[in-house]
mmCIF file of C-alpha atoms in Angstrom:
data_model
loop_
_atom_site.group_PDB
_atom_site.id
_atom_site.type_symbol
_atom_site.label_atom_id
_atom_site.label_comp_id
_atom_site.label_asym_id
_atom_site.label_seq_id
_atom_site.Cartn_x
_atom_site.Cartn_y
_atom_site.Cartn_z
ATOM 1 C CA UNK A 1 -42.323 -34.002 44.786
ATOM 2 C CA UNK A 2 -40.443 -31.028 43.960
ATOM 3 C CA UNK A 3 -37.003 -29.616 44.921
ATOM 4 C CA UNK A 4 -35.537 -26.207 44.803
ATOM 5 C CA UNK A 5 -32.001 -24.957 45.095
ATOM 6 C CA UNK A 6 -31.241 -21.629 46.434
ATOM 7 C CA UNK A 7 -28.177 -19.710 45.272
ATOM 8 C CA UNK A 8 -27.195 -16.785 47.348
ATOM 9 C CA UNK A 9 -24.777 -14.141 46.212
ATOM 10 C CA UNK A 10 -22.891 -12.447 48.803
ATOM 11 C CA UNK A 11 -22.478 -8.620 48.652
ATOM 12 C CA UNK A 12 -18.658 -9.294 48.567
ATOM 13 C CA UNK A 13 -19.077 -11.568 45.472
ATOM 14 C CA UNK A 14 -21.399 -9.146 43.751
ATOM 15 C CA UNK A 15 -18.771 -6.333 44.291
ATOM 16 C CA UNK A 16 -16.047 -8.657 42.916
ATOM 17 C CA UNK A 17 -18.256 -9.177 39.740
ATOM 18 C CA UNK A 18 -18.994 -5.504 39.184
ATOM 19 C CA UNK A 19 -15.312 -4.588 39.628
ATOM 20 C CA UNK A 20 -14.400 -7.280 37.083
ATOM 21 C CA UNK A 21 -17.046 -5.912 34.651
ATOM 22 C CA UNK A 22 -15.929 -2.277 35.099
ATOM 23 C CA UNK A 23 -12.302 -3.416 34.418
ATOM 24 C CA UNK A 24 -13.338 -5.055 31.161
ATOM 25 C CA UNK A 25 -15.273 -1.905 30.251
ATOM 26 C CA UNK A 26 -12.214 0.322 31.219
ATOM 27 C CA UNK A 27 -9.746 -2.054 29.283
ATOM 28 C CA UNK A 28 -11.799 -2.615 26.040
ATOM 29 C CA UNK A 29 -10.792 0.418 24.156
ATOM 30 C CA UNK A 30 -7.068 -0.328 24.382
ATOM 31 C CA UNK A 31 -7.867 -3.835 23.363
ATOM 32 C CA UNK A 32 -9.646 -2.587 20.287
ATOM 33 C CA UNK A 33 -6.961 -0.267 19.380
ATOM 34 C CA UNK A 34 -4.328 -2.979 19.673
ATOM 35 C CA UNK A 35 -6.597 -5.169 17.390
ATOM 36 C CA UNK A 36 -6.774 -2.219 14.900
ATOM 37 C CA UNK A 37 -3.123 -1.599 14.981
ATOM 38 C CA UNK A 38 -2.377 -5.163 14.168
ATOM 39 C CA UNK A 39 -4.803 -4.950 11.353
ATOM 40 C CA UNK A 40 -2.979 -1.829 9.966
ATOM 41 C CA UNK A 41 0.408 -3.681 10.176
ATOM 42 C CA UNK A 42 -1.149 -6.391 8.239
ATOM 43 C CA UNK A 43 -2.383 -4.012 5.602
ATOM 44 C CA UNK A 44 1.166 -2.813 4.953
ATOM 45 C CA UNK A 45 2.301 -6.254 4.444
ATOM 46 C CA UNK A 46 -0.394 -7.026 2.100
ATOM 47 C CA UNK A 47 0.152 -3.738 0.215
ATOM 48 C CA UNK A 48 3.879 -4.634 -0.336
ATOM 49 C CA UNK A 49 3.295 -8.033 -1.464
ATOM 50 C CA UNK A 50 0.486 -7.508 -3.718
ATOM 51 C CA UNK A 51 2.126 -4.278 -5.286
ATOM 52 C CA UNK A 52 5.465 -5.970 -5.919
ATOM 53 C CA UNK A 53 3.658 -8.799 -7.538
ATOM 54 C CA UNK A 54 1.821 -6.558 -10.090
ATOM 55 C CA UNK A 55 4.296 -3.713 -10.619
ATOM 56 C CA UNK A 56 8.109 -3.390 -11.394
ATOM 57 C CA UNK A 57 9.030 -2.050 -7.874
ATOM 58 C CA UNK A 58 10.851 -3.252 -4.871
ATOM 59 C CA UNK A 59 9.376 -4.159 -1.587
ATOM 60 C CA UNK A 60 11.738 -1.732 0.165
ATOM 61 C CA UNK A 61 10.459 1.205 -1.939
ATOM 62 C CA UNK A 62 6.798 0.310 -1.422
ATOM 63 C CA UNK A 63 7.154 -0.180 2.346
ATOM 64 C CA UNK A 64 9.215 3.098 2.860
ATOM 65 C CA UNK A 65 6.294 5.036 1.168
ATOM 66 C CA UNK A 66 3.931 3.530 3.738
ATOM 67 C CA UNK A 67 3.344 5.306 7.148
ATOM 68 C CA UNK A 68 0.847 3.501 9.506
ATOM 69 C CA UNK A 69 -1.202 5.766 11.724
ATOM 70 C CA UNK A 70 -1.938 4.160 15.135
ATOM 71 C CA UNK A 71 -5.117 3.842 16.838
ATOM 72 C CA UNK A 72 -5.315 4.743 20.593
ATOM 73 C CA UNK A 73 -7.828 4.203 23.366
ATOM 74 C CA UNK A 74 -8.938 7.646 22.844
ATOM 75 C CA UNK A 75 -9.022 7.516 19.159
ATOM 76 C CA UNK A 76 -10.129 4.246 17.718
ATOM 77 C CA UNK A 77 -9.064 4.922 14.166
ATOM 78 C CA UNK A 78 -6.029 3.560 12.350
ATOM 79 C CA UNK A 79 -4.862 4.268 8.856
ATOM 80 C CA UNK A 80 -2.312 3.158 6.442
ATOM 81 C CA UNK A 81 -1.024 6.295 4.422
ATOM 82 C CA UNK A 82 1.199 6.170 1.458
ATOM 83 C CA UNK A 83 2.932 9.213 0.266
ATOM 84 C CA UNK A 84 5.231 9.609 -2.752
ATOM 85 C CA UNK A 85 5.851 11.724 -5.848
ATOM 86 C CA UNK A 86 5.344 10.702 -9.501
ATOM 87 C CA UNK A 87 8.583 9.146 -11.112
ATOM 88 C CA UNK A 88 10.159 8.898 -14.384
ATOM 89 C CA UNK A 89 9.706 5.510 -15.990
ATOM 90 C CA UNK A 90 13.142 4.473 -15.351
ATOM 91 C CA UNK A 91 12.143 4.255 -11.693
ATOM 92 C CA UNK A 92 10.097 1.189 -12.614
ATOM 93 C CA UNK A 93 11.422 -0.838 -15.480
ATOM 94 C CA UNK A 94 13.679 0.623 -18.364
ATOM 95 C CA UNK A 95 16.004 -1.130 -20.604
ATOM 96 C CA UNK A 96 18.839 -0.240 -21.542
ATOM 97 C CA UNK A 97 19.229 2.838 -19.114
ATOM 98 C CA UNK A 98 22.312 3.980 -20.777
ATOM 99 C CA UNK A 99 22.861 4.669 -24.550
ATOM 100 C CA UNK A 100 24.343 2.150 -26.674
ATOM 101 C CA UNK A 101 27.239 3.139 -28.791
ATOM 102 C CA UNK A 102 27.065 2.927 -32.504
ATOM 103 C CA UNK A 103 23.317 3.551 -33.493
ATOM 104 C CA UNK A 104 20.086 4.249 -32.263
ATOM 105 C CA UNK A 105 18.988 2.863 -28.868
ATOM 106 C CA UNK A 106 15.550 1.220 -28.819
ATOM 107 C CA UNK A 107 14.058 1.517 -25.384
ATOM 108 C CA UNK A 108 11.604 -0.836 -23.720
ATOM 109 C CA UNK A 109 9.873 -0.133 -20.427
ATOM 110 C CA UNK A 110 6.799 -0.805 -18.195
ATOM 111 C CA UNK A 111 5.373 -0.132 -14.918
ATOM 112 C CA UNK A 112 3.166 -3.111 -14.490
ATOM 113 C CA UNK A 113 4.660 -6.731 -14.643
ATOM 114 C CA UNK A 114 1.826 -7.983 -16.560
ATOM 115 C CA UNK A 115 2.403 -8.075 -20.426
ATOM 116 C CA UNK A 116 5.952 -7.483 -20.026
ATOM 117 C CA UNK A 117 8.347 -4.809 -21.338
ATOM 118 C CA UNK A 118 6.724 -2.546 -24.217
ATOM 119 C CA UNK A 119 9.043 -1.000 -26.980
ATOM 120 C CA UNK A 120 8.944 2.823 -26.744
ATOM 121 C CA UNK A 121 9.609 3.683 -30.312
ATOM 122 C CA UNK A 122 9.836 7.364 -30.002
ATOM 123 C CA UNK A 123 11.734 7.512 -26.773
ATOM 124 C CA UNK A 124 15.476 8.513 -26.363
ATOM 125 C CA UNK A 125 17.656 8.842 -23.355
ATOM 126 C CA UNK A 126 18.739 12.295 -22.017
ATOM 127 C CA UNK A 127 21.595 12.781 -19.715
ATOM 128 C CA UNK A 128 20.807 14.920 -16.622
ATOM 129 C CA UNK A 129 22.856 16.354 -13.972
ATOM 130 C CA UNK A 130 24.794 13.670 -11.942
ATOM 131 C CA UNK A 131 25.181 11.377 -14.973
ATOM 132 C CA UNK A 132 21.698 9.897 -14.831
ATOM 133 C CA UNK A 133 19.848 8.992 -18.089
ATOM 134 C CA UNK A 134 16.148 9.566 -18.294
ATOM 135 C CA UNK A 135 13.785 8.506 -21.054
ATOM 136 C CA UNK A 136 12.146 11.517 -23.092
ATOM 137 C CA UNK A 137 9.892 11.668 -25.979
ATOM 138 C CA UNK A 138 9.384 14.707 -28.634
ATOM 139 C CA UNK A 139 6.280 16.835 -28.568
ATOM 140 C CA UNK A 140 4.877 17.584 -31.943
ATOM 141 C CA UNK A 141 1.943 19.336 -33.400
ATOM 142 C CA UNK A 142 0.121 19.265 -36.670
ATOM 143 C CA UNK A 143 1.226 21.732 -39.381
ATOM 144 C CA UNK A 144 0.424 21.405 -43.074
ATOM 145 C CA UNK A 145 -0.217 17.779 -44.292
ATOM 146 C CA UNK A 146 -0.707 14.877 -41.704
ATOM 147 C CA UNK A 147 2.708 13.773 -42.432
ATOM 148 C CA UNK A 148 4.380 16.984 -41.387
ATOM 149 C CA UNK A 149 5.017 18.295 -37.804
ATOM 150 C CA UNK A 150 6.349 21.228 -36.076
ATOM 151 C CA UNK A 151 8.832 20.361 -33.140
ATOM 152 C CA UNK A 152 7.661 21.739 -29.902
ATOM 153 C CA UNK A 153 10.144 20.262 -27.360
ATOM 154 C CA UNK A 154 10.528 17.112 -25.298
ATOM 155 C CA UNK A 155 8.853 15.509 -22.420
ATOM 156 C CA UNK A 156 9.931 13.028 -19.772
ATOM 157 C CA UNK A 157 8.040 9.559 -19.576
ATOM 158 C CA UNK A 158 6.278 10.172 -16.313
ATOM 159 C CA UNK A 159 4.842 7.242 -14.457
ATOM 160 C CA UNK A 160 2.451 6.846 -11.582
ATOM 161 C CA UNK A 161 3.379 7.407 -7.996
ATOM 162 C CA UNK A 162 3.560 4.566 -5.504
ATOM 163 C CA UNK A 163 0.149 5.509 -3.718
ATOM 164 C CA UNK A 164 -1.378 5.388 -7.309
ATOM 165 C CA UNK A 165 -0.205 1.780 -8.064
ATOM 166 C CA UNK A 166 -1.006 0.682 -4.403
ATOM 167 C CA UNK A 167 -4.611 1.526 -5.099
ATOM 168 C CA UNK A 168 -4.782 -0.948 -7.888
ATOM 169 C CA UNK A 169 -8.319 -2.592 -7.680
ATOM 170 C CA UNK A 170 -7.212 -6.220 -7.263
ATOM 171 C CA UNK A 171 -4.623 -5.269 -4.516
ATOM 172 C CA UNK A 172 -7.309 -3.377 -2.687
ATOM 173 C CA UNK A 173 -9.721 -6.462 -2.783
ATOM 174 C CA UNK A 174 -6.925 -8.490 -1.279
ATOM 175 C CA UNK A 175 -6.067 -5.924 1.395
ATOM 176 C CA UNK A 176 -9.726 -5.354 2.257
ATOM 177 C CA UNK A 177 -10.236 -9.184 2.780
ATOM 178 C CA UNK A 178 -7.323 -9.570 4.797
ATOM 179 C CA UNK A 179 -8.116 -6.567 7.169
ATOM 180 C CA UNK A 180 -11.478 -8.044 7.766
ATOM 181 C CA UNK A 181 -10.079 -11.451 8.721
ATOM 182 C CA UNK A 182 -7.144 -10.030 10.826
ATOM 183 C CA UNK A 183 -9.369 -7.571 12.665
ATOM 184 C CA UNK A 184 -11.910 -10.344 13.739
ATOM 185 C CA UNK A 185 -9.131 -12.716 14.723
ATOM 186 C CA UNK A 186 -7.243 -10.088 16.648
ATOM 187 C CA UNK A 187 -10.307 -8.562 18.398
ATOM 188 C CA UNK A 188 -11.328 -12.112 19.665
ATOM 189 C CA UNK A 189 -7.733 -12.726 20.796
ATOM 190 C CA UNK A 190 -7.895 -9.412 22.719
ATOM 191 C CA UNK A 191 -11.245 -10.414 24.334
ATOM 192 C CA UNK A 192 -9.947 -13.542 25.529
ATOM 193 C CA UNK A 193 -6.973 -11.637 27.069
ATOM 194 C CA UNK A 194 -9.304 -9.553 28.934
ATOM 195 C CA UNK A 195 -11.242 -12.657 30.269
ATOM 196 C CA UNK A 196 -8.215 -14.460 30.998
ATOM 197 C CA UNK A 197 -7.005 -11.736 33.294
ATOM 198 C CA UNK A 198 -9.956 -12.199 35.433
ATOM 199 C CA UNK A 199 -9.331 -15.855 36.083
#
């Protein structure tokens, strides 16, 4: 004994199926772009969180340096671009930031939070236009014995720019892992949206 069930697809049903598939194909680039853009937003969030955890810098300053570049259906490439100049050490952490009256001021400062503040033995404060004090140190070159130096001038304590510290190896690892997880979840979400629109 045998049985057979015939299933016939009408021309109208086949046309509807083809139209639905064409719609999915047409909408998929925009869906991928949305997933990419949500991933880039997450990258900025991770960059701010991880950088402020490791460096003496505010979330507001890190966030302001980052400009997300959005993907589109015609260009499926997103990016997180950080732009900033190098700063004097006082931009990060410096204490005191004004001279103390009556004697030599011993400065302490740091860029990274790890290890705390370090004593800057040869540093001194110089008042710039506008009343701001910046940390400087003297430049010397050898002349005569090792204990004698010839004065050459002074130089500011220049510290890294925000893009440089955002690229911290540990920070980048966290960002890469977060981006991978977010993109996978967001893409699955966008695919389900496309399929749900057909029901």
